[in-house]
Short mmCIF file of C-alpha atoms in Angstrom, two decimals:
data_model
loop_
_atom_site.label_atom_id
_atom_site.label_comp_id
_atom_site.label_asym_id
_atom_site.label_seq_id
_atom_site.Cartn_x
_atom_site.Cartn_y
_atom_site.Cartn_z
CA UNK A 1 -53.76 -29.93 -17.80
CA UNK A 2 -56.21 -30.05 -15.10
CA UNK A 3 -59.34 -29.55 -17.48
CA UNK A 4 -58.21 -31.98 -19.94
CA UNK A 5 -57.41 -34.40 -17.10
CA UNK A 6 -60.94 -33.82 -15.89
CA UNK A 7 -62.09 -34.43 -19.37
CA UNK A 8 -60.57 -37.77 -20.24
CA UNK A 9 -62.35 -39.31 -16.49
CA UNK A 10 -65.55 -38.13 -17.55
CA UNK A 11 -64.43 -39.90 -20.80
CA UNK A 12 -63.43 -43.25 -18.71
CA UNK A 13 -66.39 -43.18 -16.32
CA UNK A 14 -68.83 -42.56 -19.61
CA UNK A 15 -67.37 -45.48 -20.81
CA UNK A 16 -67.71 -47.89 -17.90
CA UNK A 17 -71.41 -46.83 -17.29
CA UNK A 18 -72.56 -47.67 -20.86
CA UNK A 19 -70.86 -50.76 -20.68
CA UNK A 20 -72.28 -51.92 -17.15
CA UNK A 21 -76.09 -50.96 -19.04
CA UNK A 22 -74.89 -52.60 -22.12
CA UNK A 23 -73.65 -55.66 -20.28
CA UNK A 24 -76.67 -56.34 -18.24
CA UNK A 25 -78.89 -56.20 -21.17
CA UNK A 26 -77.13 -58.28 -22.93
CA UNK A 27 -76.87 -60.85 -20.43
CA UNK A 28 -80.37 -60.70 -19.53
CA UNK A 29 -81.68 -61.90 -22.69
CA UNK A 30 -78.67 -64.28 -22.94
CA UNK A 31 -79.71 -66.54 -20.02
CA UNK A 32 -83.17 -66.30 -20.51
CA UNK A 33 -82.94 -68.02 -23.91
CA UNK A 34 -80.28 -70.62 -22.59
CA UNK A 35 -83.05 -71.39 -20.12
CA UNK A 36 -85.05 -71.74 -22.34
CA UNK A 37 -83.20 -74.50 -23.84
CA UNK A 38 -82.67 -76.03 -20.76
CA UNK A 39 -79.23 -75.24 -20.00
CA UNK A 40 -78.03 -75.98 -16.82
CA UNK A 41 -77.29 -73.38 -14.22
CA UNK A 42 -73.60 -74.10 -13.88
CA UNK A 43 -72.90 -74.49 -18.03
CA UNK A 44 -75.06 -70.88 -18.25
CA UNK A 45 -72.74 -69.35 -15.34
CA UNK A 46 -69.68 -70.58 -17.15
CA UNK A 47 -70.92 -69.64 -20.87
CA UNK A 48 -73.75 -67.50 -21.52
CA UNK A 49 -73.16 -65.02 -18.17
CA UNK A 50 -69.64 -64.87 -17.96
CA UNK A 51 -69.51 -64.75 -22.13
CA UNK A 52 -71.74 -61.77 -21.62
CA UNK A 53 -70.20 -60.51 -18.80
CA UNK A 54 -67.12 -60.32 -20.67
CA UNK A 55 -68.27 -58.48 -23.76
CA UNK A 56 -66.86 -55.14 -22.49
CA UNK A 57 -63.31 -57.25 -21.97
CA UNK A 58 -63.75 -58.57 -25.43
CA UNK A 59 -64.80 -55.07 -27.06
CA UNK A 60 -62.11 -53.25 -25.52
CA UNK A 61 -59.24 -55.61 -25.73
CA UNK A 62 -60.10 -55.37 -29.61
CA UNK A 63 -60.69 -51.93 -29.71
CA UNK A 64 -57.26 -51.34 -27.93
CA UNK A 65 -55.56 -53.91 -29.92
CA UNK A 66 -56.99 -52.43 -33.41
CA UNK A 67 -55.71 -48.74 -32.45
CA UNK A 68 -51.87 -49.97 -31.59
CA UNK A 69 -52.54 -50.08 -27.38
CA UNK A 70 -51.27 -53.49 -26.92
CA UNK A 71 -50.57 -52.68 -23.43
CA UNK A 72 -53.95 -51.57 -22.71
CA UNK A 73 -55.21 -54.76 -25.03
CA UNK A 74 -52.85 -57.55 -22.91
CA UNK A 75 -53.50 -55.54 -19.40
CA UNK A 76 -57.32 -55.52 -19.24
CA UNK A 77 -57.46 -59.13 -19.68
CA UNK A 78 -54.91 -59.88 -17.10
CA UNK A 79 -56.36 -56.97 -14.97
CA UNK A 80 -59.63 -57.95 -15.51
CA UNK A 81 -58.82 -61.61 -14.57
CA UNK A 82 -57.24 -60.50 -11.13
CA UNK A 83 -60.54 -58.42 -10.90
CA UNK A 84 -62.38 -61.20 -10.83
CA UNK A 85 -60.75 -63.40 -9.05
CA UNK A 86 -59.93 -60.88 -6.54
CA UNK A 87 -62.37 -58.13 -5.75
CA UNK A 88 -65.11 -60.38 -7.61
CA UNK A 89 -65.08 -63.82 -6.39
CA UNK A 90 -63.42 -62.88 -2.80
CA UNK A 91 -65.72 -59.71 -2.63
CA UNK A 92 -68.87 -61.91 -3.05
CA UNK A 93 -67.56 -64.17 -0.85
CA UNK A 94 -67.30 -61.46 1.52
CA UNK A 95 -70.73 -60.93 1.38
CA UNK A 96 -72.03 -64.56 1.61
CA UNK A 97 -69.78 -68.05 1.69
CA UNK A 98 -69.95 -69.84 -1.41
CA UNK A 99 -70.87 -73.49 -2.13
CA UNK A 100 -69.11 -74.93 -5.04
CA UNK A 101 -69.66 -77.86 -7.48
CA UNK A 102 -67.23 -80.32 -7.42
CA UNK A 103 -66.80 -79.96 -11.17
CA UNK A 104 -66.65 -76.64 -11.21
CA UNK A 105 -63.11 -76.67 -9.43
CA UNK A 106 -61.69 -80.29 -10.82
CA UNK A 107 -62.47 -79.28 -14.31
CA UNK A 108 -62.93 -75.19 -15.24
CA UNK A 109 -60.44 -74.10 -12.25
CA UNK A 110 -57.75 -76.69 -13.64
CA UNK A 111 -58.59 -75.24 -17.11
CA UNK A 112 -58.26 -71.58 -15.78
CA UNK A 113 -54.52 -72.25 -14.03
CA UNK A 114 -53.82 -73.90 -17.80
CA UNK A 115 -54.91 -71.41 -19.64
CA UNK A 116 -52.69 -68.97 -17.49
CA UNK A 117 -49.61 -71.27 -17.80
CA UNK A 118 -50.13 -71.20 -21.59
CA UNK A 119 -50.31 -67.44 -22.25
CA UNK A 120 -47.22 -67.12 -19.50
CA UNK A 121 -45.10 -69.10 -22.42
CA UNK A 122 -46.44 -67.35 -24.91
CA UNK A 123 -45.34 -63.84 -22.97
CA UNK A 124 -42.14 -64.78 -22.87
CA UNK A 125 -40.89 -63.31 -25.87
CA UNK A 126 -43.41 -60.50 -24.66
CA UNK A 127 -45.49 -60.94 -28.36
CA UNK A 128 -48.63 -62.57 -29.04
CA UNK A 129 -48.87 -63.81 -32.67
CA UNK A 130 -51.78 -64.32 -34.52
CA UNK A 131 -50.80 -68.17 -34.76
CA UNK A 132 -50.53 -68.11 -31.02
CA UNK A 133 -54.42 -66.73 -30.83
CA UNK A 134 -55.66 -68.65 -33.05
CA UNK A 135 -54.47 -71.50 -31.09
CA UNK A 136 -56.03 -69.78 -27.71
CA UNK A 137 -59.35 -69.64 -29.96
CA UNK A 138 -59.12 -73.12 -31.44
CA UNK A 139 -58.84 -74.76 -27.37
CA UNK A 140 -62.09 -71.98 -26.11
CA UNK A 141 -63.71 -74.24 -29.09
CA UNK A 142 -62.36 -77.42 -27.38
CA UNK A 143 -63.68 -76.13 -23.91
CA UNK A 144 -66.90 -75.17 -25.48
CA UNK A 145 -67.67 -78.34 -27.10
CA UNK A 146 -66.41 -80.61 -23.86
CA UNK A 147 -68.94 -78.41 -21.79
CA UNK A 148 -72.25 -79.07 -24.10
CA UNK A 149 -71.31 -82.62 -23.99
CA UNK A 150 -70.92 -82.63 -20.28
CA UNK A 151 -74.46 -80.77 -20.15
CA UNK A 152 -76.02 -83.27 -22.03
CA UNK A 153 -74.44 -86.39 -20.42
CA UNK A 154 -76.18 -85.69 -16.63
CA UNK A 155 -76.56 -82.11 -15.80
CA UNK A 156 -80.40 -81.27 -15.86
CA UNK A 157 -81.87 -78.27 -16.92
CA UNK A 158 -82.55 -75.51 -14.28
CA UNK A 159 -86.23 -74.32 -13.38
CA UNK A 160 -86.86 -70.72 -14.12
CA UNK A 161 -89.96 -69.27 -14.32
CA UNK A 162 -88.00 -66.10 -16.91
CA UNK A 163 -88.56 -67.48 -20.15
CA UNK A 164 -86.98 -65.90 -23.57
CA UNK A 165 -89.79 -62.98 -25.09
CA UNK A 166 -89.27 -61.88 -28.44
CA UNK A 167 -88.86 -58.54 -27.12
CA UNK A 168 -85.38 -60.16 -25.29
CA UNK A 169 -84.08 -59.98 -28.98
CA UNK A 170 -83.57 -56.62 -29.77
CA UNK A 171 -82.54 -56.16 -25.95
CA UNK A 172 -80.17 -58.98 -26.63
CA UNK A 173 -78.73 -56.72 -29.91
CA UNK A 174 -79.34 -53.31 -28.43
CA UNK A 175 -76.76 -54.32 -25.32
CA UNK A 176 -74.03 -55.71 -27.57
CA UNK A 177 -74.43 -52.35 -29.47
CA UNK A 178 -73.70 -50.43 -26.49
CA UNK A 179 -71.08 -52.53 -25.11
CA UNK A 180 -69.00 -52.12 -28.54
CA UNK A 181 -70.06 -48.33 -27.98
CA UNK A 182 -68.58 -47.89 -24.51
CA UNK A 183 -65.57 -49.62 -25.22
CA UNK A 184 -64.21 -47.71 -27.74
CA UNK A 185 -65.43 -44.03 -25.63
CA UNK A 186 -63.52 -46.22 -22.30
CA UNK A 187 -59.84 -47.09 -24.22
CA UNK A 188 -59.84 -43.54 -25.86
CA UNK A 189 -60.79 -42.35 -22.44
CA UNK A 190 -57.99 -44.69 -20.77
CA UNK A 191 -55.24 -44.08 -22.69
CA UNK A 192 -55.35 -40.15 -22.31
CA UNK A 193 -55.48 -40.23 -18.83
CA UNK A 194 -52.30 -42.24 -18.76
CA UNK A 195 -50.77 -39.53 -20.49
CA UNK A 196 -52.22 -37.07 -18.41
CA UNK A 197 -50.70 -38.72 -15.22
CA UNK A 198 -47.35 -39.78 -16.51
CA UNK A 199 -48.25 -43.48 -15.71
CA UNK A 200 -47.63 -46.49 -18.81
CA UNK A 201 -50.61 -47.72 -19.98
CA UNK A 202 -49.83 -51.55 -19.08
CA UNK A 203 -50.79 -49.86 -15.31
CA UNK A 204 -53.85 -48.28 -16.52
CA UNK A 205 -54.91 -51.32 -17.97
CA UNK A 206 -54.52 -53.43 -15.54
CA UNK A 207 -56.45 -51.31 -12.92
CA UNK A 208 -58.58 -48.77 -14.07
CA UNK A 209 -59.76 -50.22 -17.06
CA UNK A 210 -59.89 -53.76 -15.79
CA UNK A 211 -61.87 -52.85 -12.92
CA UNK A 212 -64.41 -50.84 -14.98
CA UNK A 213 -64.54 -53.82 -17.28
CA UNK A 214 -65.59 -55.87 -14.73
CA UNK A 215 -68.49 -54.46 -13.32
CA UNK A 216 -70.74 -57.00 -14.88
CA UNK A 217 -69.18 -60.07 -13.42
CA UNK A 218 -69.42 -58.18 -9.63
CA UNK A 219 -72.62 -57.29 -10.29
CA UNK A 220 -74.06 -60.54 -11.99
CA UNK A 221 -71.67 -62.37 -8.87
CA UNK A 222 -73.17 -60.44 -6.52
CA UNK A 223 -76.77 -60.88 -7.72
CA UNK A 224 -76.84 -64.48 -8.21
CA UNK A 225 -75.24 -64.57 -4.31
CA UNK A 226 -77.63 -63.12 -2.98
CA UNK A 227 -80.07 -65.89 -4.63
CA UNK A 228 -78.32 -68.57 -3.19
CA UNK A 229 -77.02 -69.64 -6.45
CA UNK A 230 -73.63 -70.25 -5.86
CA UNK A 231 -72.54 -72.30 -9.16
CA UNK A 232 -74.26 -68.98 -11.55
CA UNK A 233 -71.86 -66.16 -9.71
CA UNK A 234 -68.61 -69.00 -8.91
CA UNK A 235 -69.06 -70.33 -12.53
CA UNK A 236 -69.60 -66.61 -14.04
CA UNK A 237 -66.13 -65.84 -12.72
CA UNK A 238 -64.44 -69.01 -13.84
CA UNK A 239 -65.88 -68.93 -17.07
CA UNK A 240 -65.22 -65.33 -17.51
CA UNK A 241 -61.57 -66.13 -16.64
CA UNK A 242 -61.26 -68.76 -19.08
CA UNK A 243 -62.89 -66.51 -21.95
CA UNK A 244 -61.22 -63.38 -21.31
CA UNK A 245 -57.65 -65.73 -21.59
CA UNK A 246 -58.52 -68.14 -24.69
CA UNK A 247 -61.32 -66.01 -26.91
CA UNK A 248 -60.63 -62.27 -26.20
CA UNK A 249 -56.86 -62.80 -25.96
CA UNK A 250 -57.05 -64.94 -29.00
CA UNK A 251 -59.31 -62.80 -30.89
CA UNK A 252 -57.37 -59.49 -30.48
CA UNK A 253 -54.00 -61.18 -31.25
CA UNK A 254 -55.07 -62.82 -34.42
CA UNK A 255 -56.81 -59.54 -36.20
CA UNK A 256 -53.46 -57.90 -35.31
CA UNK A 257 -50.47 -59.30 -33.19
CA UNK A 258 -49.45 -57.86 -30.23
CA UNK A 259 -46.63 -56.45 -29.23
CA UNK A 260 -46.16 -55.63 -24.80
CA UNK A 261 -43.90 -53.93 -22.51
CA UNK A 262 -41.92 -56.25 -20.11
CA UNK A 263 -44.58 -55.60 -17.14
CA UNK A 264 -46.90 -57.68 -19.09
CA UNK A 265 -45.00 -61.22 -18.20
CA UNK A 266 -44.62 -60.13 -14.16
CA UNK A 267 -48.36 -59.36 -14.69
CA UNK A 268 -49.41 -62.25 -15.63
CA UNK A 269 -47.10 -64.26 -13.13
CA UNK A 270 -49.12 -62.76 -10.73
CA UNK A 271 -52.28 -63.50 -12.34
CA UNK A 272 -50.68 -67.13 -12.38
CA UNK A 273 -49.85 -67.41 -8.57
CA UNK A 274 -53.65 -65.66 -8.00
CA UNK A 275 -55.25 -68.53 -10.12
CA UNK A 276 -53.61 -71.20 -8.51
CA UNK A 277 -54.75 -69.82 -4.70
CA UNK A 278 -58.04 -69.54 -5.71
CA UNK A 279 -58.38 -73.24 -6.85
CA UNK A 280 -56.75 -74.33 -3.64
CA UNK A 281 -58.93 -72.74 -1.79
CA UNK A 282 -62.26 -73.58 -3.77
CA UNK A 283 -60.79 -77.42 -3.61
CA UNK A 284 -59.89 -77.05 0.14
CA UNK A 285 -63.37 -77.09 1.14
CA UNK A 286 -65.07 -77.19 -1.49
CA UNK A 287 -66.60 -73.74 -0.84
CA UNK A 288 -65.41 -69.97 -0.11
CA UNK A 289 -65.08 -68.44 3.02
CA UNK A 290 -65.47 -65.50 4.52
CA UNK A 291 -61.58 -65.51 5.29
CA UNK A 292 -60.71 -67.08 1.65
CA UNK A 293 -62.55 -64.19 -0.07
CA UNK A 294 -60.67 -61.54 2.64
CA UNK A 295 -57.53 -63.28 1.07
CA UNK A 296 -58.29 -62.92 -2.53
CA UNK A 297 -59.29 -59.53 -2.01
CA UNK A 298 -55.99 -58.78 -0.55
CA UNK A 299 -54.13 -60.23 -3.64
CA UNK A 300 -55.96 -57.85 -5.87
CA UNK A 301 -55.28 -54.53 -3.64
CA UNK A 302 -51.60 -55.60 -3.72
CA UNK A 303 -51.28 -56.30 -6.82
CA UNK A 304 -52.86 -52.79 -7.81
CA UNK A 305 -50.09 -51.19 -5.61
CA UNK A 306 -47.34 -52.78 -7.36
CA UNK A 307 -48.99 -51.92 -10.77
CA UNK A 308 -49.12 -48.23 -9.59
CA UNK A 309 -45.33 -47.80 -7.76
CA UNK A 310 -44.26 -49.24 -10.70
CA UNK A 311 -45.91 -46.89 -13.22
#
C-alpha cells in the first residue's frame, strides 16, 4: 500500500515537472512570434501565454476525458480556474500590486463570470454534451475573433527586443510534445493516488491536479510581475480562465461527453462566487492589492478544505 502509494506521487510529481518544462517552452516561442507580429502585450497575455499556459489543462482534461475520468476531466478545469484566480492572481499580487487595463476587467473579466454562469447551467443536469461543447468552442471562436479586431482597431504593438528564431520552432513543437507527454504520466498518476487514499477523484482534481496544472500561469504571472508588466501576468490569468472554460471544456466534452458526480455543480458555484470577487475587486480600483490578493488566496485554501472534508 505504502510503496504503491509512493509510486503513483512520483508518478504525479513526474507529471507536473514535464509539464511546467513543456509549458515554458512552449510559451516561449509562442510570444516571441506574436511579437513578432506585433501583437499587443495585453491580446498576447490573454491568447498566446495563457493559451500556452493552459496546454497542460487542455492535455489532461482530454486525456482524462478520453480514458472515462470525467471527474478528473470537469475538476481540473474548475480547480485549475480557482488556482488561478486564487493562489495565482492573489499570490502575485502578494508579491507586487497589480495595475490593470480598464479593458481587461470591463470586457475579459465580464466574459470570465459568463462563461462560468454558462457551464453552471449546463452542470445542472451534471452532463456535458458534445452539443453543449461545441457551443463552448463555437463562443472561444467569437472571443477570439472580437479580440484580433480589438487589437487592430487601437492597441499598438509592444516593443521587445526577443524576436521569433527559427530555432523557436522546433522549441515551439518539442514543448507541446512534452506537455501531451506529462499529461497523460500526471492523470494516470492522479487517479491512482485517489484510490490509494480513499478520496473521489472530483477532489483530486480539483486540487492536486489543478494546482500542478497550473504551474505555468504562477510562474509566467509571477515573471511578468516582476517586470512590471501587469496586463501580460493579469491578462495570462484571465485569458487562461476563459480558455480552460470555453476551449478545453468544450474540446473534451465534444470528443466524448461527460458524465460528473454531484460535487462538480457546488464546485463550480464556488468557482462562480470566486470569479465574480475577483472582478469586483480588479474594477474597485482598478488594480490588485496587497489585501485583495490575501483575499483571493484565502478563497482558494478554503475551497481546497471543503474539497478534501468532503472527499
Amino acid at each position: 500500500m505504502v510503496t504503491a502509494l509512493v509510486d503513483d506521487v512520483l508518478l504525479v510529481a513526474v507529471g507536473v515537472a514535464g509539464l511546467w518544462v513543456g509549458a515554458d517552452q512552449f510559451v516561449a516561442g509562442a510570444s516571441r512570434l506574436a511579437r513578432r507580429l506585433g501583437v499587443s502585450g495585453l491580446v498576447i497575455g490573454l491568447t498566446v501565454v495563457s493559451f500556452g499556459t493552459s496546454a497542460p489543462e487542455f492535455a489532461v482534461t482530454v486525456d482524462a476525458a478520453l480514458t472515462g475520468q470525467a471527474d478528473i476531466s470537469v475538476g481540473n478545469v474548475v480547480g485549475s480556474n480557482v488556482v488561478n484566480l486564487g493562489f495565482v492572481l492573489g499570490g502575485t499580487a502578494l508579491v507586487r500590486r497589480l495595475p490593470v487595463d480598464a479593458d481587461l476587467v470591463r470586457r475579459d473579466g465580464a466574459l470570465m463570470v459568463g462563461t462560468v454562469l454558462v457551464l453552471l447551467v449546463m452542470l445542472r443536469d451534471l452532463t456535458v454534451s458534445r452539443v453543449e461543447g461545441a457551443l463552448l468552442v463555437l463562443a472561444l471562436g467569437g472571443y477570439l475573433v472580437h479580440l484580433a479586431r480589438a487589437d487592430g482597431e487601437g492597441l499598438g504593438p509592444e516593443s521587445d527586443p526577443e524576436q521569433f528564431r527559427p530555432s523557436d520552432a522546433p522549441r515551439l513543437l518539442g514543448g507541446l510534445a512534452v506537455v501531451v507527454v506529462s499529461a497523460h504520466v500526471l492523470v494516470t498518476g492522479a487517479a491512482s493516488v485517489a484510490a490509494d487514499l480513499g478520496i473521489s477523484e472530483w477532489a483530486i482534481g480539483t486540487t492536486v491536479v489543478a494546482l500542478g496544472t497550473s504551474t505555468p500561469e504562477l510562474v509566467t504571472s509571477l515573471a511578468a510581475a516582476y517586470r512590471g508588466r501587469a496586463n501580460l501576468a493579469a491578462g495570462n490569468v484571465v485569458g487562461s480562465c476563459i480558455f480552460n472554460a470555453l476551449g478545453v471544456l468544450g474540446v473534451a466534452s465534444v470528443l466524448d461527453p461527460l458524465s460528473v458526480a454531484p460535487a462538480a455543480f457546488t464546485g463550480t458555484l464556488w468557482l462562480l462566487g470566486v470569479s465574480v470577487v475577483t472582478t469586483v475587486l480588479l474594477w474597485s480600483g482598478r488594480a490588485l492589492s496587497r489585501p485583495e490578493g490575501a483575499v483571493l488566496v484565502a478563497l482558494n485554501a478554503l475551497d481546497w478544505v471543503v474539497a478534501f472534508l468532503g472527499r
